[in-house]
Each structure stands twice: as structure tokens, then as C-alpha cells.
Coordinates of C-alpha atoms in Angstrom, one line a residue:
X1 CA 116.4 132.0 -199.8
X2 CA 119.8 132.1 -201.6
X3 CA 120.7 134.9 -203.8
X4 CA 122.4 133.7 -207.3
X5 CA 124.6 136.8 -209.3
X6 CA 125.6 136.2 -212.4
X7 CA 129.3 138.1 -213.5
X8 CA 131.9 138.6 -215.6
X9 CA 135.1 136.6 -214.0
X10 CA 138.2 138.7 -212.4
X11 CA 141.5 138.4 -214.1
X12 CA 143.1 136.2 -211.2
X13 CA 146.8 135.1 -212.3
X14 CA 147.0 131.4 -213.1
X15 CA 148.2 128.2 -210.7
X16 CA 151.4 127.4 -210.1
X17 CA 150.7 124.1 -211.7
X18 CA 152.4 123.2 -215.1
X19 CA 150.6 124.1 -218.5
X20 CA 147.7 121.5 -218.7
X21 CA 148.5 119.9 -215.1
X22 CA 145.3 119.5 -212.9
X23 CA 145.4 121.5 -210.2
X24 CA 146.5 120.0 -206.6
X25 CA 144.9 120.9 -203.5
X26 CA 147.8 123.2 -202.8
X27 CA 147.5 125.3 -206.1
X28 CA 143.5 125.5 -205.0
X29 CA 144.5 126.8 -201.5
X30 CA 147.1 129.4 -203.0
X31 CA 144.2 130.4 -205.5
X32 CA 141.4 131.2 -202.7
X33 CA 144.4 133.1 -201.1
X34 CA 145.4 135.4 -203.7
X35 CA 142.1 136.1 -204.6
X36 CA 141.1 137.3 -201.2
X37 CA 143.6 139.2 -201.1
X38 CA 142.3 141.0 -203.8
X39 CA 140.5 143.4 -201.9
X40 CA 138.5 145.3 -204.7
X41 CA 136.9 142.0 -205.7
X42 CA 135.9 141.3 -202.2
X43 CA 134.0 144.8 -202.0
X44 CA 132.2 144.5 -205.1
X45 CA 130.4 141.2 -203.7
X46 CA 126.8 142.5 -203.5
X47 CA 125.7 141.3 -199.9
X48 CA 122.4 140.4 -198.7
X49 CA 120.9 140.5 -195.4
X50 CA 118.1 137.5 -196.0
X51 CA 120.3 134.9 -197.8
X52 CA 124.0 133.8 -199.0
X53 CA 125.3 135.7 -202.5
X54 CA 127.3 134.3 -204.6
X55 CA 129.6 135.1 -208.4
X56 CA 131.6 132.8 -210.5
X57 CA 135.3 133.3 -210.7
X58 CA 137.5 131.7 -213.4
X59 CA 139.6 129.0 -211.1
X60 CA 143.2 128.1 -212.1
X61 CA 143.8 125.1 -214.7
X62 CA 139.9 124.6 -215.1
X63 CA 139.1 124.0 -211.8
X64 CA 135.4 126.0 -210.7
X65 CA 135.8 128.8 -208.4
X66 CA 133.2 130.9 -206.5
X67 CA 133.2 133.9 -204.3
X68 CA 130.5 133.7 -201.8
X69 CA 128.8 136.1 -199.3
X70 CA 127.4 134.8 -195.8
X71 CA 124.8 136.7 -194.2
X72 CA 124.9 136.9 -190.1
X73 CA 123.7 133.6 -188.7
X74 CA 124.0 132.1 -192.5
X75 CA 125.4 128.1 -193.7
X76 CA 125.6 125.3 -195.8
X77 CA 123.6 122.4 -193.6
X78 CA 126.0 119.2 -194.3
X79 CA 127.2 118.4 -197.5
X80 CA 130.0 116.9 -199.5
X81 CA 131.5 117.9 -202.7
X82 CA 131.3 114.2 -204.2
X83 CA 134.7 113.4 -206.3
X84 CA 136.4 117.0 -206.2
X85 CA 139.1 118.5 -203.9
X86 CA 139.1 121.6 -203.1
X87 CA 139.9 124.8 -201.1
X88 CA 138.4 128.0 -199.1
X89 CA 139.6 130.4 -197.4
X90 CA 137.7 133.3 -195.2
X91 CA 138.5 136.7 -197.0
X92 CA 136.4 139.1 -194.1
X93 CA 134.9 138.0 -191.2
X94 CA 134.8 134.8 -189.7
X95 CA 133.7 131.3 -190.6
X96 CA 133.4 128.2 -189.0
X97 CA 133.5 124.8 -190.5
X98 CA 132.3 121.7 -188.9
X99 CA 133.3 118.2 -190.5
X100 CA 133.6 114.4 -190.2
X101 CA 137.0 112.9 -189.6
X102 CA 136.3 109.8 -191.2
X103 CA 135.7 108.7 -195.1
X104 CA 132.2 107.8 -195.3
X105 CA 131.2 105.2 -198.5
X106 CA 130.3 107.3 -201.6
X107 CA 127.1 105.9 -203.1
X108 CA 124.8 103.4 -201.9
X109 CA 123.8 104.3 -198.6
X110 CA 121.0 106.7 -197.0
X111 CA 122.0 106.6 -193.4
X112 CA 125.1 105.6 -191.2
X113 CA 125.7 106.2 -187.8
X114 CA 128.8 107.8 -186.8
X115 CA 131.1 106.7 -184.9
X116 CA 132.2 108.7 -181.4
X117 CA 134.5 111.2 -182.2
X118 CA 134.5 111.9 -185.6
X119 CA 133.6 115.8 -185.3
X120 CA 136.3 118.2 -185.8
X121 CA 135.5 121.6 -185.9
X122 CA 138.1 124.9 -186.9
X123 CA 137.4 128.7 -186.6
X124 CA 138.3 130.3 -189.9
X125 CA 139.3 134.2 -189.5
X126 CA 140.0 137.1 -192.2
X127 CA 143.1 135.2 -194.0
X128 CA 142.2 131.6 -192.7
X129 CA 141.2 128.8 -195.3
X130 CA 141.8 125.1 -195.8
X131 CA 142.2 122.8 -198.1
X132 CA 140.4 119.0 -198.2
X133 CA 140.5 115.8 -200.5
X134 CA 137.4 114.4 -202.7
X135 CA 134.6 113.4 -200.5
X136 CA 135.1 115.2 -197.6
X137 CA 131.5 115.6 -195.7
X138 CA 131.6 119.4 -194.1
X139 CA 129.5 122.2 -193.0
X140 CA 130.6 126.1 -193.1
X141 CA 128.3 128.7 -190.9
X142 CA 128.8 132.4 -190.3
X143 CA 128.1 132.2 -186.5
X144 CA 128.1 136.3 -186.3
X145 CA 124.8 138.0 -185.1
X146 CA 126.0 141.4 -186.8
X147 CA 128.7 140.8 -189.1
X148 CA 128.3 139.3 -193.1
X149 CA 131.4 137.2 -193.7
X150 CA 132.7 136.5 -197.1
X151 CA 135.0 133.6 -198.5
X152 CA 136.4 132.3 -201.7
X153 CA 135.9 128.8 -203.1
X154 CA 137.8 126.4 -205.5
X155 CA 136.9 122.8 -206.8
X156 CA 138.5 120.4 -209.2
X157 CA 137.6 119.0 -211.2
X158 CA 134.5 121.5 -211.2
X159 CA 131.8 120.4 -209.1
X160 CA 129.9 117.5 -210.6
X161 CA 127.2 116.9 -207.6
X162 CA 126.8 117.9 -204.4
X163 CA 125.6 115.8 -201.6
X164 CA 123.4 117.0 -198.8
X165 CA 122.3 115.5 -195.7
X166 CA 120.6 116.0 -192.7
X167 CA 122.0 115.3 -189.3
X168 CA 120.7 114.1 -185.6
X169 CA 123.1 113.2 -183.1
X170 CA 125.4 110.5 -184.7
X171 CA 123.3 110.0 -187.4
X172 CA 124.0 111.0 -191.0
X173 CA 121.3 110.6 -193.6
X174 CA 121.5 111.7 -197.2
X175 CA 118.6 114.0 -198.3
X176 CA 119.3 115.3 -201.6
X177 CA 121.7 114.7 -204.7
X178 CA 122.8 118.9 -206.5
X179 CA 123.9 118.8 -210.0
X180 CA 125.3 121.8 -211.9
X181 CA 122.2 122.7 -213.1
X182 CA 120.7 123.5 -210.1
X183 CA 123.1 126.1 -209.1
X184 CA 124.5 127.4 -211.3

């Protein structure tokens, strides 16, 4: 079960971007890095051994930002981040992020089969993060038996559904529409 905390957001200086500009997916990467760097912030995540943790951050330019704790053996399950781009990066331990290589068609659809070779996969280290474009279909695990990892997250426009699917072999099949509401 997934452990919500509610907090005050960190001063965190301000994107790069001009005054009023929407934030690229550059300015989101450089934001995930300068706050992991921030290594008080990253110790005062409370961390739980049953389930992931998680605290609102103020993002640059309006974007919505999140620093989230990963129990050993934790993840997401598949799921996109519907029309937002957006950036993480791995501020302790280690992450790893499995995704599709392919665009899959937004709305209108319950199951596709993949295609052969359209997994990627990428180990994410203390310091490591990447950035991706609106619709990109991923999953992130913390494959450590001992050790809680713990990342920082940035999204704009600020997330306005999640997708999340389910996944057998080459088959992809949507499962459940997140708004706001139900994690925030």
C-alpha cells in the first residue's frame, strides 16, 4: 500500500526558462537534478519499508514536481503520463526503468500487441535521470533486496491523468484511467 505525505514545498531556484515560458524537457531534467543534489531534502523523505512515499515539490514555471521514496523490491506497474513531458532522475540508490520504443495511439484502444523489439530498458544510478516527451508508456522498479532508493519527479503541464496498464508478453492492455484527485 502506497504511503501519501503531505508537505510544505522546498525553496528550489527557478528554470532556466524565460519568465512565463513553459518549461522544456531540458529545464525539467536540470530541475530533478538540482534538487537531488540537494541532499538535506533527500534525507528528510520519510521512507517506508511496506510501500512507496511520496511529498510535493514546487516544479519550475508551474510544472508538478514530486520527490518519491522506493522501498526494496518497490515500482510503478506500466503506465504513461498522458499529454505531459517530463523528467526524473535517481537521487540515492538505483532505479531501473523499463519502456516501449514506439508511440502507442492515445485514447481509443484497450489492447495492442507490440511489436518485436520495442523494449528498452536503462539502469538509473545515484545522479542518473532522463528526460521523455508526452505519452511515453514506462515502468520504474527499485530492483534492490536491501536498499530504499529515492528519486525526484517533474511533469508539465502538471499531470492531468495517468494511464495504467497491465502487461503479458507482447500484449499491452489498459486497466485504469488516474486523475489528480486520486493522488494527490
Amino acid at each position: 500500500m502506497s504511503a501519501s505525505l503531505s508537505s510544505s514545498s522546498p525553496s528550489v531556484s527557478p528554470s532556466a526558462s524565460a519568465p512565463g515560458a513553459a518549461p522544456t524537457q531540458a529545464d525539467l531534467l536540470d530541475f530533478v537534478r538540482r534538487t537531488a543534489a540537494d541532499a538535506d531534502l533527500i534525507a528528510s523523505l520519510p521512507l517506508d519499508p511496506e510501500g512507496r512515499t511520496w511529498v510535493r515539490l514546487d516544479g519550475p514555471a508551474g510544472s508538478e514536481a514530486w520527490l518519491i521514496g522506493w522501498p526494496p523490491g518497490s515500482g510503478t506497474g506500466w503506465h504513461d503520463h498522458a499529454e505531459s513531458v517530463g523528467a526524473f532522475l535517481t537521487a540515492s540508490g538505483e532505479l531501473k526503468e523499463y519502456s516501449l520504443a514506439t508511440r502507442l495511439p492515445t485514447d481509443g484502444w484497450k489492447t495492442l500487441e507490440l511489436s518485436e523489439g520495442v523494449d528498452r530498458e536503462r539502469r538509473l544510478p545515484a545522479g542518473k535521470g532522463r528526460s521523455f516527451g508526452r505519452d511515453h508508456v514506462h515502468e520504474v522498479h527499485n530492483e534492490s533486496t536491501e536498499r530504499h532508493a529515492v528519486s525526484v519527479h517533474a511533469y508539465y503541464p502538471p499531470l492531468p491523468r495517468i494511464r495504467r496498464y497491465s502487461r503479458t508478453g507482447q500484449v499491452l492492455r489498459l486497466e485504469q484511467v488516474e486523475r489528480p484527485e486520486d493522488w494527490q
